[in-house]
């Protein structure tokens, strides 16, 4: 797989002349960031359309919280939460990503109009995921993942986090390609906050060029995460998730400057401005 020129894009997705902005719609009652706000289908669709109006290029719809310690929702409930929202947004012309670890949810979301499968497990949680995505030909996000949310913090052990994440992502990409997904349809994600400490997350953001050397577009999902709370903490107390949006926009600007394909965020407006300023600076060189 050749090294990227520019930030790249996955086959089957639109091409943007800058880092894209992926807005988040959590159709869950227990997300760490905004659990319950968009749990109703109508509210979730409206939220997605609002994010597009604020500058999102695509919208990521998920029905299962992956916050540390979260327990899994059952398949029927995830389908009930996700598919109507995907269908409603796609009907309005929105580019929709489905955030799921289940092949059945991915298949039904794609049938409802989703254009990208964002699997935080990179296809490891469900052995049917890779063949299902291969069969439908959808672009696929391969995230660095070491296990489910219940115990992922215990897996945050690295000698060299950047080298190990790059190596494990490379192995997973090769497995996904061997499973039938075309290389040009793969996006990679370092998995900030998943089996990683704040120090690990910061190191990965500081070394995005090493992830880009894998030759695929890079998605950076830092929005409101614990490592930002640690950076902003005063007298040992981290600000709540919803007070980390300015810090999120700062990471978005850094990621855009370092050639990320897209950033995934809960609040779009500041990040949409940040990536556009980063592009203007690039254009002035």
PDB file of C-alpha atoms in Angstrom:
ATOM      1  CA  UNK A   1       0.000   0.000   0.000  1.00  0.00           C
ATOM      2  CA  UNK A   2       1.611   3.226  -1.127  1.00  0.00           C
ATOM      3  CA  UNK A   3       2.139   6.300   1.001  1.00  0.00           C
ATOM      4  CA  UNK A   4      -0.557   8.940   0.667  1.00  0.00           C
ATOM      5  CA  UNK A   5      -0.071  12.060  -1.347  1.00  0.00           C
ATOM      6  CA  UNK A   6      -2.142  14.667   0.411  1.00  0.00           C
ATOM      7  CA  UNK A   7      -4.816  13.471   2.816  1.00  0.00           C
ATOM      8  CA  UNK A   8      -6.492  11.015   0.430  1.00  0.00           C
ATOM      9  CA  UNK A   9     -10.006   9.624   0.503  1.00  0.00           C
ATOM     10  CA  UNK A  10     -11.566   6.198   0.432  1.00  0.00           C
ATOM     11  CA  UNK A  11     -13.088   4.952  -2.789  1.00  0.00           C
ATOM     12  CA  UNK A  12     -16.843   5.423  -2.708  1.00  0.00           C
ATOM     13  CA  UNK A  13     -16.770   8.613  -0.635  1.00  0.00           C
ATOM     14  CA  UNK A  14     -16.815  12.257  -1.770  1.00  0.00           C
ATOM     15  CA  UNK A  15     -13.508  14.066  -2.134  1.00  0.00           C
ATOM     16  CA  UNK A  16     -13.028  17.231  -0.119  1.00  0.00           C
ATOM     17  CA  UNK A  17     -10.196  19.738  -0.660  1.00  0.00           C
ATOM     18  CA  UNK A  18      -9.502  19.847   3.100  1.00  0.00           C
ATOM     19  CA  UNK A  19      -9.866  17.725   6.193  1.00  0.00           C
ATOM     20  CA  UNK A  20     -13.509  16.606   6.341  1.00  0.00           C
ATOM     21  CA  UNK A  21     -15.725  17.077   9.389  1.00  0.00           C
ATOM     22  CA  UNK A  22     -17.699  14.078  10.622  1.00  0.00           C
ATOM     23  CA  UNK A  23     -20.490  15.070  12.985  1.00  0.00           C
ATOM     24  CA  UNK A  24     -21.651  12.622  15.657  1.00  0.00           C
ATOM     25  CA  UNK A  25     -25.234  11.595  16.390  1.00  0.00           C
ATOM     26  CA  UNK A  26     -25.407   9.243  19.388  1.00  0.00           C
ATOM     27  CA  UNK A  27     -28.794   7.513  19.432  1.00  0.00           C
ATOM     28  CA  UNK A  28     -28.083   6.226  22.937  1.00  0.00           C
ATOM     29  CA  UNK A  29     -29.178   6.961  26.505  1.00  0.00           C
ATOM     30  CA  UNK A  30     -25.687   6.469  27.933  1.00  0.00           C
ATOM     31  CA  UNK A  31     -23.034   8.133  25.769  1.00  0.00           C
ATOM     32  CA  UNK A  32     -20.264   9.732  27.854  1.00  0.00           C
ATOM     33  CA  UNK A  33     -20.768  12.995  25.988  1.00  0.00           C
ATOM     34  CA  UNK A  34     -24.418  13.569  25.174  1.00  0.00           C
ATOM     35  CA  UNK A  35     -26.300  10.469  26.242  1.00  0.00           C
ATOM     36  CA  UNK A  36     -30.036  10.757  25.888  1.00  0.00           C
ATOM     37  CA  UNK A  37     -30.150  14.070  24.034  1.00  0.00           C
ATOM     38  CA  UNK A  38     -30.818  12.510  20.631  1.00  0.00           C
ATOM     39  CA  UNK A  39     -32.347   9.178  21.709  1.00  0.00           C
ATOM     40  CA  UNK A  40     -35.636   9.888  19.920  1.00  0.00           C
ATOM     41  CA  UNK A  41     -35.543   9.169  16.168  1.00  0.00           C
ATOM     42  CA  UNK A  42     -37.016  12.520  15.158  1.00  0.00           C
ATOM     43  CA  UNK A  43     -34.625  14.403  17.444  1.00  0.00           C
ATOM     44  CA  UNK A  44     -31.671  12.412  16.120  1.00  0.00           C
ATOM     45  CA  UNK A  45     -32.522  13.172  12.493  1.00  0.00           C
ATOM     46  CA  UNK A  46     -32.950  16.855  13.313  1.00  0.00           C
ATOM     47  CA  UNK A  47     -29.609  16.823  15.119  1.00  0.00           C
ATOM     48  CA  UNK A  48     -27.890  15.331  12.073  1.00  0.00           C
ATOM     49  CA  UNK A  49     -29.381  17.963   9.783  1.00  0.00           C
ATOM     50  CA  UNK A  50     -28.354  20.693  12.225  1.00  0.00           C
ATOM     51  CA  UNK A  51     -24.767  19.382  12.189  1.00  0.00           C
ATOM     52  CA  UNK A  52     -24.718  19.531   8.389  1.00  0.00           C
ATOM     53  CA  UNK A  53     -26.035  23.098   8.530  1.00  0.00           C
ATOM     54  CA  UNK A  54     -23.169  23.931  10.905  1.00  0.00           C
ATOM     55  CA  UNK A  55     -20.568  22.562   8.486  1.00  0.00           C
ATOM     56  CA  UNK A  56     -20.424  18.776   8.845  1.00  0.00           C
ATOM     57  CA  UNK A  57     -19.510  16.962   5.640  1.00  0.00           C
ATOM     58  CA  UNK A  58     -20.837  13.623   6.851  1.00  0.00           C
ATOM     59  CA  UNK A  59     -22.709  12.350   9.899  1.00  0.00           C
ATOM     60  CA  UNK A  60     -21.797   9.294  11.988  1.00  0.00           C
ATOM     61  CA  UNK A  61     -24.834   7.566  13.528  1.00  0.00           C
ATOM     62  CA  UNK A  62     -24.321   5.139  16.396  1.00  0.00           C
ATOM     63  CA  UNK A  63     -26.663   3.240  18.690  1.00  0.00           C
ATOM     64  CA  UNK A  64     -24.222   1.688  21.137  1.00  0.00           C
ATOM     65  CA  UNK A  65     -22.070   3.556  23.637  1.00  0.00           C
ATOM     66  CA  UNK A  66     -18.381   2.651  23.575  1.00  0.00           C
ATOM     67  CA  UNK A  67     -17.388   4.744  26.584  1.00  0.00           C
ATOM     68  CA  UNK A  68     -15.043   2.990  29.021  1.00  0.00           C
ATOM     69  CA  UNK A  69     -16.971   0.495  31.112  1.00  0.00           C
ATOM     70  CA  UNK A  70     -20.077   0.498  28.907  1.00  0.00           C
ATOM     71  CA  UNK A  71     -22.013  -2.742  28.502  1.00  0.00           C
ATOM     72  CA  UNK A  72     -23.260  -3.791  25.087  1.00  0.00           C
ATOM     73  CA  UNK A  73     -26.771  -3.113  23.833  1.00  0.00           C
ATOM     74  CA  UNK A  74     -28.557  -6.055  22.212  1.00  0.00           C
ATOM     75  CA  UNK A  75     -28.791  -6.366  18.440  1.00  0.00           C
ATOM     76  CA  UNK A  76     -32.529  -5.710  18.108  1.00  0.00           C
ATOM     77  CA  UNK A  77     -32.291  -2.515  20.149  1.00  0.00           C
ATOM     78  CA  UNK A  78     -29.290  -1.256  18.193  1.00  0.00           C
ATOM     79  CA  UNK A  79     -31.150  -1.832  14.939  1.00  0.00           C
ATOM     80  CA  UNK A  80     -34.216  -0.036  16.300  1.00  0.00           C
ATOM     81  CA  UNK A  81     -32.135   2.964  17.273  1.00  0.00           C
ATOM     82  CA  UNK A  82     -29.926   3.288  14.226  1.00  0.00           C
ATOM     83  CA  UNK A  83     -31.666   2.268  11.005  1.00  0.00           C
ATOM     84  CA  UNK A  84     -34.540   4.821  11.009  1.00  0.00           C
ATOM     85  CA  UNK A  85     -32.086   7.652  11.688  1.00  0.00           C
ATOM     86  CA  UNK A  86     -29.779   6.547   8.877  1.00  0.00           C
ATOM     87  CA  UNK A  87     -32.752   6.282   6.532  1.00  0.00           C
ATOM     88  CA  UNK A  88     -34.057   9.719   7.477  1.00  0.00           C
ATOM     89  CA  UNK A  89     -30.718  11.466   7.041  1.00  0.00           C
ATOM     90  CA  UNK A  90     -29.867   9.675   3.791  1.00  0.00           C
ATOM     91  CA  UNK A  91     -33.263  10.681   2.397  1.00  0.00           C
ATOM     92  CA  UNK A  92     -32.212  14.298   2.966  1.00  0.00           C
ATOM     93  CA  UNK A  93     -29.018  13.790   0.966  1.00  0.00           C
ATOM     94  CA  UNK A  94     -26.665  13.539   3.940  1.00  0.00           C
ATOM     95  CA  UNK A  95     -23.524  11.424   3.617  1.00  0.00           C
ATOM     96  CA  UNK A  96     -24.050   8.970   6.479  1.00  0.00           C
ATOM     97  CA  UNK A  97     -21.607   6.762   8.349  1.00  0.00           C
ATOM     98  CA  UNK A  98     -22.873   3.991  10.617  1.00  0.00           C
ATOM     99  CA  UNK A  99     -20.948   3.474  13.853  1.00  0.00           C
ATOM    100  CA  UNK A 100     -21.410  -0.211  14.698  1.00  0.00           C
ATOM    101  CA  UNK A 101     -19.569  -3.398  15.593  1.00  0.00           C
ATOM    102  CA  UNK A 102     -22.354  -5.650  14.263  1.00  0.00           C
ATOM    103  CA  UNK A 103     -22.553  -6.909  10.692  1.00  0.00           C
ATOM    104  CA  UNK A 104     -26.358  -7.026  10.773  1.00  0.00           C
ATOM    105  CA  UNK A 105     -26.540  -3.349  11.723  1.00  0.00           C
ATOM    106  CA  UNK A 106     -23.992  -2.429   9.062  1.00  0.00           C
ATOM    107  CA  UNK A 107     -25.932  -4.336   6.389  1.00  0.00           C
ATOM    108  CA  UNK A 108     -29.279  -2.803   7.259  1.00  0.00           C
ATOM    109  CA  UNK A 109     -27.792   0.684   7.611  1.00  0.00           C
ATOM    110  CA  UNK A 110     -26.181   0.402   4.182  1.00  0.00           C
ATOM    111  CA  UNK A 111     -29.508  -0.752   2.746  1.00  0.00           C
ATOM    112  CA  UNK A 112     -31.073   2.334   4.380  1.00  0.00           C
ATOM    113  CA  UNK A 113     -28.551   4.641   2.702  1.00  0.00           C
ATOM    114  CA  UNK A 114     -25.358   4.702   4.778  1.00  0.00           C
ATOM    115  CA  UNK A 115     -22.204   5.191   2.725  1.00  0.00           C
ATOM    116  CA  UNK A 116     -19.505   4.228   5.259  1.00  0.00           C
ATOM    117  CA  UNK A 117     -19.129   1.619   8.006  1.00  0.00           C
ATOM    118  CA  UNK A 118     -17.247   2.885  11.061  1.00  0.00           C
ATOM    119  CA  UNK A 119     -16.422  -0.174  13.183  1.00  0.00           C
ATOM    120  CA  UNK A 120     -14.429   0.695  16.307  1.00  0.00           C
ATOM    121  CA  UNK A 121     -13.292  -2.924  16.494  1.00  0.00           C
ATOM    122  CA  UNK A 122     -11.982  -2.950  12.928  1.00  0.00           C
ATOM    123  CA  UNK A 123     -14.037  -6.060  12.233  1.00  0.00           C
ATOM    124  CA  UNK A 124     -12.805  -8.001  15.262  1.00  0.00           C
ATOM    125  CA  UNK A 125     -16.009  -7.916  17.351  1.00  0.00           C
ATOM    126  CA  UNK A 126     -18.160  -9.697  14.771  1.00  0.00           C
ATOM    127  CA  UNK A 127     -16.605 -12.302  12.435  1.00  0.00           C
ATOM    128  CA  UNK A 128     -19.340 -11.552   9.896  1.00  0.00           C
ATOM    129  CA  UNK A 129     -18.445  -7.862   9.609  1.00  0.00           C
ATOM    130  CA  UNK A 130     -15.590  -8.032   7.109  1.00  0.00           C
ATOM    131  CA  UNK A 131     -17.331 -10.391   4.661  1.00  0.00           C
ATOM    132  CA  UNK A 132     -20.546  -8.374   4.961  1.00  0.00           C
ATOM    133  CA  UNK A 133     -18.779  -5.099   4.145  1.00  0.00           C
ATOM    134  CA  UNK A 134     -16.818  -6.805   1.365  1.00  0.00           C
ATOM    135  CA  UNK A 135     -20.052  -8.066  -0.179  1.00  0.00           C
ATOM    136  CA  UNK A 136     -21.692  -4.632  -0.213  1.00  0.00           C
ATOM    137  CA  UNK A 137     -18.540  -2.792  -1.282  1.00  0.00           C
ATOM    138  CA  UNK A 138     -18.832  -0.036   1.318  1.00  0.00           C
ATOM    139  CA  UNK A 139     -15.838   1.963   2.581  1.00  0.00           C
ATOM    140  CA  UNK A 140     -14.707   0.713   5.991  1.00  0.00           C
ATOM    141  CA  UNK A 141     -13.022   2.378   8.977  1.00  0.00           C
ATOM    142  CA  UNK A 142     -10.442   0.144  10.656  1.00  0.00           C
ATOM    143  CA  UNK A 143      -9.822   1.456  14.159  1.00  0.00           C
ATOM    144  CA  UNK A 144      -7.080   0.323  16.511  1.00  0.00           C
ATOM    145  CA  UNK A 145      -8.862  -1.806  19.129  1.00  0.00           C
ATOM    146  CA  UNK A 146      -7.790  -4.194  21.849  1.00  0.00           C
ATOM    147  CA  UNK A 147     -11.119  -5.272  23.305  1.00  0.00           C
ATOM    148  CA  UNK A 148     -14.577  -4.289  24.487  1.00  0.00           C
ATOM    149  CA  UNK A 149     -15.304  -1.280  26.677  1.00  0.00           C
ATOM    150  CA  UNK A 150     -15.835  -3.260  29.881  1.00  0.00           C
ATOM    151  CA  UNK A 151     -12.117  -3.928  30.336  1.00  0.00           C
ATOM    152  CA  UNK A 152     -10.272  -1.925  27.700  1.00  0.00           C
ATOM    153  CA  UNK A 153      -8.490   0.269  30.249  1.00  0.00           C
ATOM    154  CA  UNK A 154      -6.558  -2.778  31.474  1.00  0.00           C
ATOM    155  CA  UNK A 155      -5.202  -3.241  27.954  1.00  0.00           C
ATOM    156  CA  UNK A 156      -3.547   0.195  27.803  1.00  0.00           C
ATOM    157  CA  UNK A 157      -0.029  -1.224  28.128  1.00  0.00           C
ATOM    158  CA  UNK A 158       2.581  -0.261  25.525  1.00  0.00           C
ATOM    159  CA  UNK A 159       6.324  -0.081  25.230  1.00  0.00           C
ATOM    160  CA  UNK A 160       6.142   2.335  22.291  1.00  0.00           C
ATOM    161  CA  UNK A 161       2.514   3.296  21.705  1.00  0.00           C
ATOM    162  CA  UNK A 162       3.040   4.831  18.263  1.00  0.00           C
ATOM    163  CA  UNK A 163       5.048   1.914  16.889  1.00  0.00           C
ATOM    164  CA  UNK A 164       2.678  -0.656  18.371  1.00  0.00           C
ATOM    165  CA  UNK A 165      -0.499   1.048  17.173  1.00  0.00           C
ATOM    166  CA  UNK A 166       0.962   1.408  13.674  1.00  0.00           C
ATOM    167  CA  UNK A 167       2.028  -2.239  13.661  1.00  0.00           C
ATOM    168  CA  UNK A 168      -1.307  -3.530  14.949  1.00  0.00           C
ATOM    169  CA  UNK A 169      -3.225  -1.356  12.478  1.00  0.00           C
ATOM    170  CA  UNK A 170      -1.070  -2.650   9.622  1.00  0.00           C
ATOM    171  CA  UNK A 171      -1.814  -6.238  10.629  1.00  0.00           C
ATOM    172  CA  UNK A 172      -5.517  -5.490  10.870  1.00  0.00           C
ATOM    173  CA  UNK A 173      -5.568  -3.766   7.484  1.00  0.00           C
ATOM    174  CA  UNK A 174      -3.905  -6.794   5.926  1.00  0.00           C
ATOM    175  CA  UNK A 175      -6.480  -9.095   7.527  1.00  0.00           C
ATOM    176  CA  UNK A 176      -9.360  -6.931   6.301  1.00  0.00           C
ATOM    177  CA  UNK A 177      -7.971  -6.931   2.761  1.00  0.00           C
ATOM    178  CA  UNK A 178      -7.501 -10.696   2.932  1.00  0.00           C
ATOM    179  CA  UNK A 179     -11.164 -10.868   3.952  1.00  0.00           C
ATOM    180  CA  UNK A 180     -12.235  -9.211   0.712  1.00  0.00           C
ATOM    181  CA  UNK A 181     -12.408  -5.472   1.389  1.00  0.00           C
ATOM    182  CA  UNK A 182     -10.595  -3.498  -1.305  1.00  0.00           C
ATOM    183  CA  UNK A 183      -7.542  -1.592   0.034  1.00  0.00           C
ATOM    184  CA  UNK A 184      -8.738   1.635  -1.544  1.00  0.00           C
ATOM    185  CA  UNK A 185     -11.935   1.467   0.529  1.00  0.00           C
ATOM    186  CA  UNK A 186     -10.139   1.441   3.895  1.00  0.00           C
ATOM    187  CA  UNK A 187      -9.852   4.363   6.331  1.00  0.00           C
ATOM    188  CA  UNK A 188      -7.733   3.970   9.480  1.00  0.00           C
ATOM    189  CA  UNK A 189      -8.283   5.397  12.967  1.00  0.00           C
ATOM    190  CA  UNK A 190      -5.738   5.302  15.826  1.00  0.00           C
ATOM    191  CA  UNK A 191      -8.510   4.730  18.363  1.00  0.00           C
ATOM    192  CA  UNK A 192      -7.866   7.595  20.747  1.00  0.00           C
ATOM    193  CA  UNK A 193      -9.192   6.717  24.196  1.00  0.00           C
ATOM    194  CA  UNK A 194      -9.608   3.024  23.409  1.00  0.00           C
ATOM    195  CA  UNK A 195      -7.177   1.039  25.571  1.00  0.00           C
ATOM    196  CA  UNK A 196      -5.027   4.166  25.845  1.00  0.00           C
ATOM    197  CA  UNK A 197      -4.063   6.630  28.544  1.00  0.00           C
ATOM    198  CA  UNK A 198      -3.949  10.393  28.061  1.00  0.00           C
ATOM    199  CA  UNK A 199      -0.199  10.154  27.415  1.00  0.00           C
ATOM    200  CA  UNK A 200      -0.790   7.537  24.720  1.00  0.00           C
ATOM    201  CA  UNK A 201      -3.452   9.668  23.018  1.00  0.00           C
ATOM    202  CA  UNK A 202      -1.220  12.748  22.978  1.00  0.00           C
ATOM    203  CA  UNK A 203       1.669  10.745  21.514  1.00  0.00           C
ATOM    204  CA  UNK A 204      -0.539   9.470  18.705  1.00  0.00           C
ATOM    205  CA  UNK A 205      -1.817  12.960  17.858  1.00  0.00           C
ATOM    206  CA  UNK A 206       1.812  14.139  17.834  1.00  0.00           C
ATOM    207  CA  UNK A 207       2.788  11.393  15.365  1.00  0.00           C
ATOM    208  CA  UNK A 208      -0.040  11.308  12.855  1.00  0.00           C
ATOM    209  CA  UNK A 209       2.490  11.290  10.023  1.00  0.00           C
ATOM    210  CA  UNK A 210       3.509   7.771  11.061  1.00  0.00           C
ATOM    211  CA  UNK A 211      -0.098   6.631  10.780  1.00  0.00           C
ATOM    212  CA  UNK A 212      -0.424   8.316   7.389  1.00  0.00           C
ATOM    213  CA  UNK A 213       2.618   6.358   6.242  1.00  0.00           C
ATOM    214  CA  UNK A 214       0.359   3.280   6.239  1.00  0.00           C
ATOM    215  CA  UNK A 215      -1.000   4.697   3.002  1.00  0.00           C
ATOM    216  CA  UNK A 216      -4.657   5.128   3.893  1.00  0.00           C
ATOM    217  CA  UNK A 217      -6.782   8.121   4.900  1.00  0.00           C
ATOM    218  CA  UNK A 218      -6.706   8.793   8.637  1.00  0.00           C
ATOM    219  CA  UNK A 219      -9.768   9.554  10.776  1.00  0.00           C
ATOM    220  CA  UNK A 220      -9.058  11.302  14.089  1.00  0.00           C
ATOM    221  CA  UNK A 221     -11.755  11.012  16.760  1.00  0.00           C
ATOM    222  CA  UNK A 222     -10.615  13.111  19.725  1.00  0.00           C
ATOM    223  CA  UNK A 223     -13.875  14.870  20.499  1.00  0.00           C
ATOM    224  CA  UNK A 224     -14.437  15.551  24.214  1.00  0.00           C
ATOM    225  CA  UNK A 225     -12.314  12.551  25.223  1.00  0.00           C
ATOM    226  CA  UNK A 226     -10.662  11.936  28.581  1.00  0.00           C
ATOM    227  CA  UNK A 227      -7.190  12.987  27.471  1.00  0.00           C
ATOM    228  CA  UNK A 228      -8.497  16.480  26.728  1.00  0.00           C
ATOM    229  CA  UNK A 229     -10.026  16.574  30.195  1.00  0.00           C
ATOM    230  CA  UNK A 230      -6.631  15.666  31.628  1.00  0.00           C
ATOM    231  CA  UNK A 231      -4.921  18.435  29.657  1.00  0.00           C
ATOM    232  CA  UNK A 232      -7.500  20.993  30.827  1.00  0.00           C
ATOM    233  CA  UNK A 233      -7.740  19.781  34.431  1.00  0.00           C
ATOM    234  CA  UNK A 234      -7.351  22.379  37.151  1.00  0.00           C
ATOM    235  CA  UNK A 235      -6.478  21.325  40.680  1.00  0.00           C
ATOM    236  CA  UNK A 236      -7.031  17.720  39.661  1.00  0.00           C
ATOM    237  CA  UNK A 237     -10.593  18.226  38.402  1.00  0.00           C
ATOM    238  CA  UNK A 238     -11.212  17.696  34.690  1.00  0.00           C
ATOM    239  CA  UNK A 239     -13.961  19.749  33.039  1.00  0.00           C
ATOM    240  CA  UNK A 240     -17.058  17.781  31.981  1.00  0.00           C
ATOM    241  CA  UNK A 241     -17.188  16.429  28.438  1.00  0.00           C
ATOM    242  CA  UNK A 242     -19.343  19.238  27.088  1.00  0.00           C
ATOM    243  CA  UNK A 243     -16.765  21.829  28.162  1.00  0.00           C
ATOM    244  CA  UNK A 244     -14.036  20.333  25.988  1.00  0.00           C
ATOM    245  CA  UNK A 245     -15.209  21.589  22.581  1.00  0.00           C
ATOM    246  CA  UNK A 246     -12.592  24.342  22.247  1.00  0.00           C
ATOM    247  CA  UNK A 247      -9.891  21.778  23.033  1.00  0.00           C
ATOM    248  CA  UNK A 248     -11.480  19.448  20.486  1.00  0.00           C
ATOM    249  CA  UNK A 249     -11.281  22.171  17.831  1.00  0.00           C
ATOM    250  CA  UNK A 250      -7.608  22.658  18.665  1.00  0.00           C
ATOM    251  CA  UNK A 251      -6.933  18.970  18.005  1.00  0.00           C
ATOM    252  CA  UNK A 252      -8.990  19.239  14.804  1.00  0.00           C
ATOM    253  CA  UNK A 253      -6.749  22.056  13.575  1.00  0.00           C
ATOM    254  CA  UNK A 254      -3.637  20.025  14.414  1.00  0.00           C
ATOM    255  CA  UNK A 255      -5.033  16.925  12.705  1.00  0.00           C
ATOM    256  CA  UNK A 256      -5.996  18.899   9.619  1.00  0.00           C
ATOM    257  CA  UNK A 257      -2.526  20.459   9.477  1.00  0.00           C
ATOM    258  CA  UNK A 258      -0.973  16.981   9.749  1.00  0.00           C
ATOM    259  CA  UNK A 259      -3.000  15.643   6.836  1.00  0.00           C
ATOM    260  CA  UNK A 260      -5.880  13.795   8.505  1.00  0.00           C
ATOM    261  CA  UNK A 261      -8.648  12.824   6.121  1.00  0.00           C
ATOM    262  CA  UNK A 262     -11.392  13.646   8.629  1.00  0.00           C
ATOM    263  CA  UNK A 263     -12.070  14.528  12.250  1.00  0.00           C
ATOM    264  CA  UNK A 264     -15.044  13.154  14.173  1.00  0.00           C
ATOM    265  CA  UNK A 265     -16.675  15.669  16.537  1.00  0.00           C
ATOM    266  CA  UNK A 266     -19.805  16.191  18.628  1.00  0.00           C
ATOM    267  CA  UNK A 267     -20.027  19.973  18.112  1.00  0.00           C
ATOM    268  CA  UNK A 268     -19.280  20.958  14.547  1.00  0.00           C
ATOM    269  CA  UNK A 269     -19.111  24.718  14.161  1.00  0.00           C
ATOM    270  CA  UNK A 270     -15.735  25.425  15.798  1.00  0.00           C
ATOM    271  CA  UNK A 271     -14.090  22.428  14.145  1.00  0.00           C
ATOM    272  CA  UNK A 272     -15.544  23.357  10.751  1.00  0.00           C
ATOM    273  CA  UNK A 273     -13.913  26.763  11.153  1.00  0.00           C
ATOM    274  CA  UNK A 274     -10.656  25.195  12.365  1.00  0.00           C
ATOM    275  CA  UNK A 275     -10.214  22.869   9.379  1.00  0.00           C
ATOM    276  CA  UNK A 276     -11.019  25.649   6.946  1.00  0.00           C
ATOM    277  CA  UNK A 277      -8.419  27.912   8.532  1.00  0.00           C
ATOM    278  CA  UNK A 278      -5.886  25.048   8.366  1.00  0.00           C
ATOM    279  CA  UNK A 279      -6.645  24.663   4.663  1.00  0.00           C
ATOM    280  CA  UNK A 280      -6.249  28.404   4.056  1.00  0.00           C
ATOM    281  CA  UNK A 281      -2.840  28.339   5.751  1.00  0.00           C
ATOM    282  CA  UNK A 282      -1.802  25.379   3.599  1.00  0.00           C
ATOM    283  CA  UNK A 283      -2.897  27.302   0.522  1.00  0.00           C
ATOM    284  CA  UNK A 284      -0.785  30.281   1.502  1.00  0.00           C
ATOM    285  CA  UNK A 285       2.492  28.340   1.462  1.00  0.00           C
TER     286      UNK A 285
END
